[in-house]
CSV table of C-alpha atoms and ligand atoms in Angstrom, one decimal:
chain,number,residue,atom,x,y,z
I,1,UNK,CA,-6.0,31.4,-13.1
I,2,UNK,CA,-4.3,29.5,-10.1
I,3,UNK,CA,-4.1,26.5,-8.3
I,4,UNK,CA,-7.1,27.5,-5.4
I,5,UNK,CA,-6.4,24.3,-3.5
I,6,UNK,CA,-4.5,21.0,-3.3
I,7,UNK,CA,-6.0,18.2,-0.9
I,8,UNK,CA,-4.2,14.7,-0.1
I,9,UNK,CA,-6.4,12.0,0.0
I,10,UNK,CA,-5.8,8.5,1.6
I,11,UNK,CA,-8.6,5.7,1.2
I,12,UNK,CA,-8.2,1.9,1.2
I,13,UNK,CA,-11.3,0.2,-0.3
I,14,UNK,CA,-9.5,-3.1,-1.5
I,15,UNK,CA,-6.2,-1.7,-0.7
I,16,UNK,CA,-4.5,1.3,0.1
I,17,UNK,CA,-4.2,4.4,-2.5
I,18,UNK,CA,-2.9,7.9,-2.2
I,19,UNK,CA,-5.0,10.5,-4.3
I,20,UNK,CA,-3.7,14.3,-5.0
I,21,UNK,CA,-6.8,16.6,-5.7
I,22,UNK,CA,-6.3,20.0,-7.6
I,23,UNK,CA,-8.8,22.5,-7.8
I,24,UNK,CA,-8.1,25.7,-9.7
I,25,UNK,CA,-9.8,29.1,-9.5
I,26,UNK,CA,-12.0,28.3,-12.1
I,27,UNK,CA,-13.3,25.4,-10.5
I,28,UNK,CA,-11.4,22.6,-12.5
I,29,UNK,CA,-10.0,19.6,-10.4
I,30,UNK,CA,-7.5,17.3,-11.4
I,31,UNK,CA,-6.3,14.3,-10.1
I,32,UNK,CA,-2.8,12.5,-9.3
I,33,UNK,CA,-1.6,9.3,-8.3
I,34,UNK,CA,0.8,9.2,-5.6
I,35,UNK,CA,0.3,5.3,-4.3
I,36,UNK,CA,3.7,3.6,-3.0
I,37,UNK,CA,2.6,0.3,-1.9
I,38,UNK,CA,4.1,-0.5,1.6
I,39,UNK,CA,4.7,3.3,2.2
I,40,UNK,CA,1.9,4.9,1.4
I,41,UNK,CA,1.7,7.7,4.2
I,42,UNK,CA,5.3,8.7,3.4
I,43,UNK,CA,4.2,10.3,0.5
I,44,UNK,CA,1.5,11.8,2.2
I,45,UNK,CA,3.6,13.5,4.3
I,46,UNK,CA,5.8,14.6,1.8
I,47,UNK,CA,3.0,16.6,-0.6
I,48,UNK,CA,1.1,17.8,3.0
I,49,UNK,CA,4.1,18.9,4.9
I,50,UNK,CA,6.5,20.1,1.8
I,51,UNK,CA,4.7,20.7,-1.3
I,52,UNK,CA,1.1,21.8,-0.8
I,53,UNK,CA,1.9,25.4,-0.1
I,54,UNK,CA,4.5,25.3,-2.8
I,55,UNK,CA,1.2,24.8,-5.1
I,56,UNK,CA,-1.0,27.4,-3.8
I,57,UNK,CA,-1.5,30.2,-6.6
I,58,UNK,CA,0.7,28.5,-9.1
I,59,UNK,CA,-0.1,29.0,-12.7
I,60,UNK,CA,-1.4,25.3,-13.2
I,61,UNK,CA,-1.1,26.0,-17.3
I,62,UNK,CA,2.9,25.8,-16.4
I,63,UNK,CA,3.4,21.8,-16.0
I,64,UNK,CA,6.9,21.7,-17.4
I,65,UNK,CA,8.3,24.6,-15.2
I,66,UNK,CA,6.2,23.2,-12.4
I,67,UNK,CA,7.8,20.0,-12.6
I,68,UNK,CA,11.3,21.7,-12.5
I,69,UNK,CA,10.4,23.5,-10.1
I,70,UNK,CA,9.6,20.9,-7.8
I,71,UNK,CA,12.5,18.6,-8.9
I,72,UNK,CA,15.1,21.1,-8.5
I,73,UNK,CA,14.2,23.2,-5.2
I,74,UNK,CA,14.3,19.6,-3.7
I,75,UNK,CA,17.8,19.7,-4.3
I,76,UNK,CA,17.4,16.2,-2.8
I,77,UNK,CA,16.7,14.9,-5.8
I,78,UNK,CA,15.1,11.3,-7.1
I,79,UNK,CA,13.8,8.6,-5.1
I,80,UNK,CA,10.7,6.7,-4.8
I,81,UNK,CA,8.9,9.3,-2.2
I,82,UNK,CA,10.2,12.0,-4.0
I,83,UNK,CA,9.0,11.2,-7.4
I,84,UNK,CA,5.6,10.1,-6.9
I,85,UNK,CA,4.6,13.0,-5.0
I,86,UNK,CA,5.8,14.9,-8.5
I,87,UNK,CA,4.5,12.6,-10.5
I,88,UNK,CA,1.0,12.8,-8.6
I,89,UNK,CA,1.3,16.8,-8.9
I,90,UNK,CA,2.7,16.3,-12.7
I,91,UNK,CA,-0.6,14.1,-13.9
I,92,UNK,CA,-3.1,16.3,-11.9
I,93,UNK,CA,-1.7,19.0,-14.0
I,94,UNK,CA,-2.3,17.6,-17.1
I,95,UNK,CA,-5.8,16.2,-15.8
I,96,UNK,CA,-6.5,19.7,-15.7
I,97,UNK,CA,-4.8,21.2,-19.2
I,98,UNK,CA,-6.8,18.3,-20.6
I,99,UNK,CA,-10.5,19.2,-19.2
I,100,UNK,CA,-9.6,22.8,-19.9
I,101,UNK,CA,-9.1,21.9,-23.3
I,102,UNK,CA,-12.5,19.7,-23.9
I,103,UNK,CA,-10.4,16.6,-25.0
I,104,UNK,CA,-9.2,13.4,-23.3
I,105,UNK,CA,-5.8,13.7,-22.4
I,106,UNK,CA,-4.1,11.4,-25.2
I,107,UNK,CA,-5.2,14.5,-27.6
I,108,UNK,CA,-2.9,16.4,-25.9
I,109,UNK,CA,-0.3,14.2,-25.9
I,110,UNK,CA,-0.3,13.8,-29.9
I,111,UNK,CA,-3.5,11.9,-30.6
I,112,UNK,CA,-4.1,8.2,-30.9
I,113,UNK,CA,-1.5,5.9,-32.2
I,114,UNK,CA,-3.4,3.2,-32.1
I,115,UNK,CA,-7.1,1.5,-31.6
I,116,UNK,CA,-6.3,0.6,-28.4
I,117,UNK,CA,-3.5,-1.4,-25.6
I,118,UNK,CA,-2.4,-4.4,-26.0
I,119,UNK,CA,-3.0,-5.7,-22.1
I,120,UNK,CA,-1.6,-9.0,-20.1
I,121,UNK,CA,-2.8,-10.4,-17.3
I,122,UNK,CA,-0.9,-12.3,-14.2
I,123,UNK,CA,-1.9,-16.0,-14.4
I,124,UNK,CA,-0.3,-18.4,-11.4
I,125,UNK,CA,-1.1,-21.5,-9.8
I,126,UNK,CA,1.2,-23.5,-6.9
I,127,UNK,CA,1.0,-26.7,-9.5
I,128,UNK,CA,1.2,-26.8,-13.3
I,129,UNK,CA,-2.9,-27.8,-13.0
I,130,UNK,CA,-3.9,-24.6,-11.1
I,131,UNK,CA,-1.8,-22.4,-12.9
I,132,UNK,CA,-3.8,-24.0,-16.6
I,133,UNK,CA,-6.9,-23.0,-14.8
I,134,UNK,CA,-5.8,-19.6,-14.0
I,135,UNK,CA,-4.8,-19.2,-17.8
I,136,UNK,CA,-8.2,-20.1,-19.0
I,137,UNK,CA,-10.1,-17.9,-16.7
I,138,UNK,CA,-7.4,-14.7,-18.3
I,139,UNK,CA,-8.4,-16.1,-21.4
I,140,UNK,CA,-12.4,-16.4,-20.8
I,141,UNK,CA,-12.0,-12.6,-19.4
I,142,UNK,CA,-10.5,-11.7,-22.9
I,143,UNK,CA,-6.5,-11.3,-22.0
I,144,UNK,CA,-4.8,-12.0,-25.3
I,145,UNK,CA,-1.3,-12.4,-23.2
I,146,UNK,CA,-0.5,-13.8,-20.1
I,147,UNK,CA,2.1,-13.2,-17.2
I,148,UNK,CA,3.0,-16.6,-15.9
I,149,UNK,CA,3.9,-17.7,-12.2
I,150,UNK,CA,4.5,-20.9,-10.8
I,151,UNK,CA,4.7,-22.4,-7.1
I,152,UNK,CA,8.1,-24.3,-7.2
I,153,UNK,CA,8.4,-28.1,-5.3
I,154,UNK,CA,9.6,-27.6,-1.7
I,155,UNK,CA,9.0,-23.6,-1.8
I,156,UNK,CA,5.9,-22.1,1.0
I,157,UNK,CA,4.9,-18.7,-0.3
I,158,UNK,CA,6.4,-17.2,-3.4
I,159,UNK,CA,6.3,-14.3,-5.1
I,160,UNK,CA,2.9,-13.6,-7.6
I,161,UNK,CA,0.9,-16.8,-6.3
I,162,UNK,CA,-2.6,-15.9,-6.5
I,163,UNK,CA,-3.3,-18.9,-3.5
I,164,UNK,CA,-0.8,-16.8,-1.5
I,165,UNK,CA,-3.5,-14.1,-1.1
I,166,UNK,CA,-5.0,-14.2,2.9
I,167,UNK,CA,-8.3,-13.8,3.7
I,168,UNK,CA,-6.9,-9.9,5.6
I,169,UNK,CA,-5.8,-9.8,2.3
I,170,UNK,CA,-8.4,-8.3,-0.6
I,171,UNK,CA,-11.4,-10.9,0.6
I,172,UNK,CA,-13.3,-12.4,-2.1
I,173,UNK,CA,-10.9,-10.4,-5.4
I,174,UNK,CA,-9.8,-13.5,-6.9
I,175,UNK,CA,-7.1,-11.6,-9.1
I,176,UNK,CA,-5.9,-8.4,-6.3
I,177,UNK,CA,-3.1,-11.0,-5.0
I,178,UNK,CA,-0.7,-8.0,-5.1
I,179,UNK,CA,0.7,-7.8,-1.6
I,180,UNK,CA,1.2,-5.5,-0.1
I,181,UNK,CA,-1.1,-7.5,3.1
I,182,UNK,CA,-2.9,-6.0,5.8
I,183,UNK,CA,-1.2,-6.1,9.3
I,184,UNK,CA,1.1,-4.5,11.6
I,185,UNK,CA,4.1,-6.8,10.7
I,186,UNK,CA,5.1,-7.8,7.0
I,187,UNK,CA,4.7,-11.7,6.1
I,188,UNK,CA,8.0,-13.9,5.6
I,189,UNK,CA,8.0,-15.9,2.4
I,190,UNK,CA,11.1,-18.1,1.4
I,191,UNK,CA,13.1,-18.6,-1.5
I,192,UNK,CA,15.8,-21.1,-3.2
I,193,UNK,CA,17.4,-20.0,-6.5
I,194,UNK,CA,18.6,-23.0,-7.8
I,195,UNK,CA,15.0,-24.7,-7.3
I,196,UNK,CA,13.8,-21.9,-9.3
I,197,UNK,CA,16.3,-22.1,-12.1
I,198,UNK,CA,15.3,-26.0,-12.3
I,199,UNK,CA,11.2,-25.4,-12.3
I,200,UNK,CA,10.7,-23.1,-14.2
I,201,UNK,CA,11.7,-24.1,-17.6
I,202,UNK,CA,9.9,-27.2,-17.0
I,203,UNK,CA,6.7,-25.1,-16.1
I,204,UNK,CA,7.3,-22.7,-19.7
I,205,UNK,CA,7.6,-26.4,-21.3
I,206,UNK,CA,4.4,-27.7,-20.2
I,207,UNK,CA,2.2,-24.0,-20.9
I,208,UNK,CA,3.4,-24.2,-24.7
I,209,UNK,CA,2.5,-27.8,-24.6
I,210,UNK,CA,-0.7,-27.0,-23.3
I,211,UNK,CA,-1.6,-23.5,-24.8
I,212,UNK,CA,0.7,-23.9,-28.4
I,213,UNK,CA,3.4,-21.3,-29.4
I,214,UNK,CA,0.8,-18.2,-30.4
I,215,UNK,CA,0.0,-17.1,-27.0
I,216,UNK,CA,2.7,-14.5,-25.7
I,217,UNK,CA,3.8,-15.4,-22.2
I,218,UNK,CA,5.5,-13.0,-19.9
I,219,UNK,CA,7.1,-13.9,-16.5
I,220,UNK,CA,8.9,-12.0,-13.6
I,221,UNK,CA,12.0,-12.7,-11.8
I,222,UNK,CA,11.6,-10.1,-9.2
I,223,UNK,CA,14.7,-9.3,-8.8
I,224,UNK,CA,16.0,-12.4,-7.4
I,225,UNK,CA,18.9,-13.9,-9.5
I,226,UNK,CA,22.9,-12.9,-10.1
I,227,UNK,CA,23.8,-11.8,-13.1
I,228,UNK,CA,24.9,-15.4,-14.5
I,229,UNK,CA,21.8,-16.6,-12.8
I,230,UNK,CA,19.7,-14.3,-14.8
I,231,UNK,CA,21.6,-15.5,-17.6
I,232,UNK,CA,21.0,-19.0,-17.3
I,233,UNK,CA,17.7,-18.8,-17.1
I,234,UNK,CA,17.5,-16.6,-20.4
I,235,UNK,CA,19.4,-19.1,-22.0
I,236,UNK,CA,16.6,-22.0,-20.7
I,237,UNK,CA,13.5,-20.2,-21.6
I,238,UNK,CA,14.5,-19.6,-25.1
I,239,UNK,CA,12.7,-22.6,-26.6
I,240,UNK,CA,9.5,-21.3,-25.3
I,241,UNK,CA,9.6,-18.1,-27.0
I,242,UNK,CA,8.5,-15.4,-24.1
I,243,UNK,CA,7.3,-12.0,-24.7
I,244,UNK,CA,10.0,-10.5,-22.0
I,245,UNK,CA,11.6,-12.1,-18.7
I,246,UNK,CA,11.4,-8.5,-16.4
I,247,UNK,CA,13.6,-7.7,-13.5
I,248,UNK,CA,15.6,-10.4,-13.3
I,249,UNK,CA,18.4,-9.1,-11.7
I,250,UNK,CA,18.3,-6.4,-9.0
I,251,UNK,CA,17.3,-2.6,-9.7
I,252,UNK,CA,20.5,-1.3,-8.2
I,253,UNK,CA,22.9,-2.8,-10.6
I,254,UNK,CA,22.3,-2.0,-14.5
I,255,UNK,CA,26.0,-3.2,-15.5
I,256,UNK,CA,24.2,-6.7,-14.7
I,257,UNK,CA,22.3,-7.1,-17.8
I,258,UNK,CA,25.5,-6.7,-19.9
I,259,UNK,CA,26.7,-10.1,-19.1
I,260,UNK,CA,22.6,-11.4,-19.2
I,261,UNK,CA,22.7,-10.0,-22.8
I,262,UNK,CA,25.7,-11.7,-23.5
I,263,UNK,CA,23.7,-15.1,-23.2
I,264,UNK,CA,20.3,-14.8,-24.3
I,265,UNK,CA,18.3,-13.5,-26.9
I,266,UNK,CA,14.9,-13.8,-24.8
I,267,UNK,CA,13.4,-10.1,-24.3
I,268,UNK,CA,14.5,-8.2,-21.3
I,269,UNK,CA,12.1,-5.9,-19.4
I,270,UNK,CA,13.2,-3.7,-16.3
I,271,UNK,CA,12.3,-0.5,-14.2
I,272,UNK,CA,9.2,-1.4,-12.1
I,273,UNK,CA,11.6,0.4,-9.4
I,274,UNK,CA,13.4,2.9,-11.2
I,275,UNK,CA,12.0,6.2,-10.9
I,276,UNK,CA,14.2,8.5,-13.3
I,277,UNK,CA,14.9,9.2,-17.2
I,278,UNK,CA,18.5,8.3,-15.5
I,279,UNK,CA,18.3,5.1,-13.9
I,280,UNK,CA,18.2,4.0,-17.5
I,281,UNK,CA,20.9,6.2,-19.0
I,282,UNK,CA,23.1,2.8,-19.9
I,283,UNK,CA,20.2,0.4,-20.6
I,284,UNK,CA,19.4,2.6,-23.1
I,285,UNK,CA,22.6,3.6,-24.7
I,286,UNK,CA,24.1,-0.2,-24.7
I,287,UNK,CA,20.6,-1.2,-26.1
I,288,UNK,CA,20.5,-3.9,-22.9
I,289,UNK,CA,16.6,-3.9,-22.7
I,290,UNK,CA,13.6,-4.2,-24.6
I,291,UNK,CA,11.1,-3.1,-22.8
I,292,UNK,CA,10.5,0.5,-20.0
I,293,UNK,CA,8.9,-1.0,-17.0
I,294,UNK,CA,8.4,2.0,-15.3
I,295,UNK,CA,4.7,3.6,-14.3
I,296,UNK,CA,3.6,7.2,-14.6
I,297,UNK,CA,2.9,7.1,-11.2
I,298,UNK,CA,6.6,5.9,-9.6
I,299,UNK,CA,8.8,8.0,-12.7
I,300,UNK,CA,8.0,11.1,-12.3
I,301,UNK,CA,4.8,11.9,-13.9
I,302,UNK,CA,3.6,12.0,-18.0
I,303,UNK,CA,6.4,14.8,-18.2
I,304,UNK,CA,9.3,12.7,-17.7
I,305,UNK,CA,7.8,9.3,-18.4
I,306,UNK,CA,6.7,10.9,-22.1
I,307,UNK,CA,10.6,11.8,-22.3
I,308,UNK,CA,12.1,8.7,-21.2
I,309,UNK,CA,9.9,6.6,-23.8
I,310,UNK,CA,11.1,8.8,-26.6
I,311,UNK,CA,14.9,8.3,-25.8
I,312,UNK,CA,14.1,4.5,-26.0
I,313,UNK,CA,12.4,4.5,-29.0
I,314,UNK,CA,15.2,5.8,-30.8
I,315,UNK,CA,17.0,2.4,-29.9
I,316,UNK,CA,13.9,0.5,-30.6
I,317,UNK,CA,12.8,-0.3,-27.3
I,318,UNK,CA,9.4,-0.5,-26.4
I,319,UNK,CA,6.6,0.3,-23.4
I,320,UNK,CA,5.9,-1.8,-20.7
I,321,UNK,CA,4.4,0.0,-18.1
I,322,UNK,CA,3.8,-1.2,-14.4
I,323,UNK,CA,0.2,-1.7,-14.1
I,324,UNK,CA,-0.3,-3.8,-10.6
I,325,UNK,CA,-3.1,-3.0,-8.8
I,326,UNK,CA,-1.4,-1.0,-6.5
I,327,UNK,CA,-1.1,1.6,-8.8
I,328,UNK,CA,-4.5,3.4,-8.7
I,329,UNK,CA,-7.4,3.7,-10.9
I,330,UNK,CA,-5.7,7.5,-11.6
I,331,UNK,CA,-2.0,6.1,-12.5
I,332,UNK,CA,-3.7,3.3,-14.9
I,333,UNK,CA,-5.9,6.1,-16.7
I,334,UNK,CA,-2.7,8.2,-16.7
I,335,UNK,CA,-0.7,5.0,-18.2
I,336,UNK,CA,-3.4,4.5,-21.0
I,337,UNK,CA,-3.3,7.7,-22.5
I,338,UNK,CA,-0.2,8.0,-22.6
I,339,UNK,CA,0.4,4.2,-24.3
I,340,UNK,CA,-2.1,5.4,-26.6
I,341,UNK,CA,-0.5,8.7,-28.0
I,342,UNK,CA,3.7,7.2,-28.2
I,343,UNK,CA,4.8,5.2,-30.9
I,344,UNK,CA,6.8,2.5,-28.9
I,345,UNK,CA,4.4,1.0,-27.1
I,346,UNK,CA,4.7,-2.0,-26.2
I,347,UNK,CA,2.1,-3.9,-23.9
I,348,UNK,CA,0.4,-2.6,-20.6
I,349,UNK,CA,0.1,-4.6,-17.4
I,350,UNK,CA,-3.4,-5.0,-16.2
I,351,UNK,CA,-4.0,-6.7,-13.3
I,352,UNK,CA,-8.3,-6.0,-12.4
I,353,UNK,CA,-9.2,-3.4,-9.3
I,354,UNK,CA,-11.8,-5.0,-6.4
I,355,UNK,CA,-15.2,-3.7,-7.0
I,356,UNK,CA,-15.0,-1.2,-3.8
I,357,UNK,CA,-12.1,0.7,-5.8
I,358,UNK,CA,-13.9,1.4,-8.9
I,359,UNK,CA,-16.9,2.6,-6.6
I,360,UNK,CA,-14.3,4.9,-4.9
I,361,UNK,CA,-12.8,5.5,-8.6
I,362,UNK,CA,-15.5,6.5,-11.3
I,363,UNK,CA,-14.0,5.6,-14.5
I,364,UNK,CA,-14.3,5.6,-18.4
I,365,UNK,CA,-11.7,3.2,-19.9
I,366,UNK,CA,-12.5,0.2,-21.7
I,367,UNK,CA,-11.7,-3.3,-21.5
I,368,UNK,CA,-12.9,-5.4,-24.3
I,369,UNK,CA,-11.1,-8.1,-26.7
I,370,UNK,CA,-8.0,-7.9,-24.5
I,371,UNK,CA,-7.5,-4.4,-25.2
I,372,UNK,CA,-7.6,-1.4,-23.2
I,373,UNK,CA,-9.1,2.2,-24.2
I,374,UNK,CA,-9.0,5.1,-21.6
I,375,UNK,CA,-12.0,6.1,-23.1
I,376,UNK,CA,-12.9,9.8,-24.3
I,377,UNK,CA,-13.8,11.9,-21.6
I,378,UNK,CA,-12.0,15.7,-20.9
I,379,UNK,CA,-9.3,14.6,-18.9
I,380,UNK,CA,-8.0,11.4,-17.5
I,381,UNK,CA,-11.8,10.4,-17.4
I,382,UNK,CA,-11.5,9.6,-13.5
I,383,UNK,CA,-13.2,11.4,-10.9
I,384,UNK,CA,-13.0,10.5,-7.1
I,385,UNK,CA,-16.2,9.9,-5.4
I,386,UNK,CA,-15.3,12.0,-1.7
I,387,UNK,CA,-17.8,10.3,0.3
I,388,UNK,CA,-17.2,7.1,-0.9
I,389,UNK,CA,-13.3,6.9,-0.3
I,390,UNK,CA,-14.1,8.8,3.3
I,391,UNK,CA,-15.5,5.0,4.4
I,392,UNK,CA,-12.4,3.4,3.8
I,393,UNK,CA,-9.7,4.7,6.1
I,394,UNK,CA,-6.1,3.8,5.7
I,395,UNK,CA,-4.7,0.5,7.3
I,396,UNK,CA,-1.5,-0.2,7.8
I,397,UNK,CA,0.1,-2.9,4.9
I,398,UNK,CA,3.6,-4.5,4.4
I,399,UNK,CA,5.1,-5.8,1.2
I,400,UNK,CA,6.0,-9.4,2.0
I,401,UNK,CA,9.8,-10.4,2.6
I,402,UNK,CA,12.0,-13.3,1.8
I,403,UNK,CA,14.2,-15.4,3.8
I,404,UNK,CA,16.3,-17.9,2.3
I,405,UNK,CA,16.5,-21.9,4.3
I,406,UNK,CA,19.6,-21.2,6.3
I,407,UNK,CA,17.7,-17.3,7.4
I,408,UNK,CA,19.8,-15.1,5.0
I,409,UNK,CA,17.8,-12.0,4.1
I,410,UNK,CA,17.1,-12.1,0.1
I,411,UNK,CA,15.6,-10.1,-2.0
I,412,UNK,CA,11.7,-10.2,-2.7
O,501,GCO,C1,4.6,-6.4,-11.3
O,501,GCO,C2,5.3,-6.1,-10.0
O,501,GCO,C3,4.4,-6.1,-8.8
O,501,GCO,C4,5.1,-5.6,-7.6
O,501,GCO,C5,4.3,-4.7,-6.8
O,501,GCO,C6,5.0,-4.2,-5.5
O,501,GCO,O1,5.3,-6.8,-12.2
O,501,GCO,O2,3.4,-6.2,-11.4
O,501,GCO,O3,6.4,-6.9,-9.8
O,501,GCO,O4,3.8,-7.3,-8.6
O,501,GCO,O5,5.5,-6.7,-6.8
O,501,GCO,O6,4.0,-3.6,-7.6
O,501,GCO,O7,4.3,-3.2,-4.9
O,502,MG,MG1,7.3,-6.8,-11.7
């Protein structure tokens, strides 16, 4: 038994997604995520031009040696490019073990740890009115927590506005707001801390007003503040009780969240970006998170994602996995079983796929009471539909950017 053949597959129904398809002697196929919005066809490249052969009449029973394998040989090691194409060959793998063995893949990881995932939903609005609305409609689709955004006075375009979204956007997908956009040149937004720092307590303030103090309410700081920024901002947002405030300082620097820690007790979350067990080596140790941001799909694969959420729990920090829709049908079905089978998991992020992706993506999991089930098929319970994702060729998409008033580049 051998892996027969390994084919890359690129289709953009309501956005772009990058699709690894095993097939073993026997005729089993398994499927991988390998989507990284923004620069999609770099990983491409990477599993056409440098791995595919490597795969060719591999023992596919061997995931742990294959993902060493693959990791190691590099000997350039880590990275975003780098790890999703493992993590795409990694989840294919056990796509396969799984429908070898009869059983949905959360079997193999240990069985069911609970009923089913605890799931939030991105709720925004440019004004405290629209942003109310979108909370209802989260509600009225059955989200039992919420991600909220907010416009801020005097800013254009910010990040996680669903009114940002363009019509060469994802037409007519009310909740696929996710940049990136369509187009040959990447869209300038703009951005002023301070503003920011001033709104969005106010915004918090008038949700818990409005919505009372059960509802757990989640919000992202993209990256964008200092350290004493982030800080501040923790310190402000502890009346209104949030589940986490995620990635509030940049991804480069983890000394950062010492000094936030210092100042707030509101929930940390972090790692969206990261993409190894040890871009959270001292986040871990010094206890300076709550919550493991990082996807299947951009760390590496159920191997090492499976490994990284067991050294957390052992400082009781929880699961919080990436779940945007630019990771694919394949990378969510890979996130819910594993979520199901740990014991520190936290909450999922669930943001809805367009209806052309789940015609391209056949899948099995459940949505219902604001919980998610992967469902019980062998496998991941996802097969790709060929002809289907054949109609949607790629097309070439930017992440946004952001430029502050005077034309300083910040980050988005
Ligand atoms: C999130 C993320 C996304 C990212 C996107 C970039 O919390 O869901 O921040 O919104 O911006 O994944 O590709
Ligand atoms: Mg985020």
């Amino acid at each position: 038994m051998s892996i027969l053949a390994a084919d890359v597959i690129v289709t953009s129904p309501d956005r772009n997604f990058v699709t690894l398809k095993l097939t073993t002697t026997d005729g089993v196929i398994g499927l991988g995520d390998a989507t990284l919005n923004g620069r999609e066809l770099a990983v491409v490249s990477y599993l056409r031009d440098h791995v595919v052969q490597l795969l060719i009449g591999r023992d596919e029973r061997n995931i742990e040696d294959t993902w060493q394998f693959l990791y190691r040989s590099a000997y350039w090691r880590r990275g975003p490019v780098t790890m999703a194409a493992i993590a795409a060959v990694d989840v294919a793998l056990w796509d396969i073990k799984a429908k070898s063995a009869g059983m949905p893949l959360y079997q193999l990881l240990g069985g069911a740890s609970r009923e089913g995932l605890l799931a939030y939903g991105h709720a925004s609005g440019r004004t405290n009115a629209e942003l109310f609305e979108s909370i209802l409609e989260h509600r009225a689709q059955g989200f039992r927590a919420i991600r909220v955004q907010s416009g801020v006075p005097g800013l254009k375009a910010i990040y996680g506005i669903a009114s940002n979204a363009t019509s060469a956007g994802n037409a007519g997908v009310r909740y696929d707001h996710e940049p990136a956009q369509r187009g040959a040149q990447p869209v300038q937004e703009d951005w002023d801390t301070r503003s920011y720092l001033r709104h969005l307590p106010t915004v918090f303030e008038a949700v818990r007003n409005e919505f009372g103090p059960e509802l757990p309410l989640l919000h992202d700081g993209h990256h964008r503040m200092t350290p004493i920024q982030a800080a501040t901002l923790g310190k402000s947002l502890e009346p209104y009780d949030l589940f986490w405030l995620e990635d509030c300082t940049p991804a480069e620097n983890q000394e950062a969240l010492r000094l936030v820690r210092r100042h707030t007790t509101t929930p940390l979350a972090i790692g969206e970006i990261f993409n190894t067990v040890w871009d959270y080596q001292l986040l871990l140790r010094e206890q300076l998170i709550d919550y493991v941001r990082s996807s299947v799909t951009h760390a590496g694969g159920i191997t090492q994602l499976k490994k990284l959420l067991e050294s957390a729990a052992q400082y009781q920090i929880k699961s919080g996995m990436h779940g945007p829709t630019d990771i694919s049908p394949v990378g969510m079905a890979a996130a819910m079983h594993l979520g199901l089978a740990i014991h520190n998991f936290g909450i999922q992020e669930y943001m809805v796929h367009g209806a052309r992706t789940n015609e391209v993506f056949e899948q099995t999991f459940t949505w219902r009471d604001g919980m998610l089930h992967p469902g019980d098929a062998p496998g991941l319970g996802v097969d790709l539909n060929v002809d289907e994702a054949g109609k949607y060729p790629y097309a070439q998409a930017y992440l946004p950017y952001n430029r502050l008033a005077d034309g300083t580049m910040h980050d988005w």
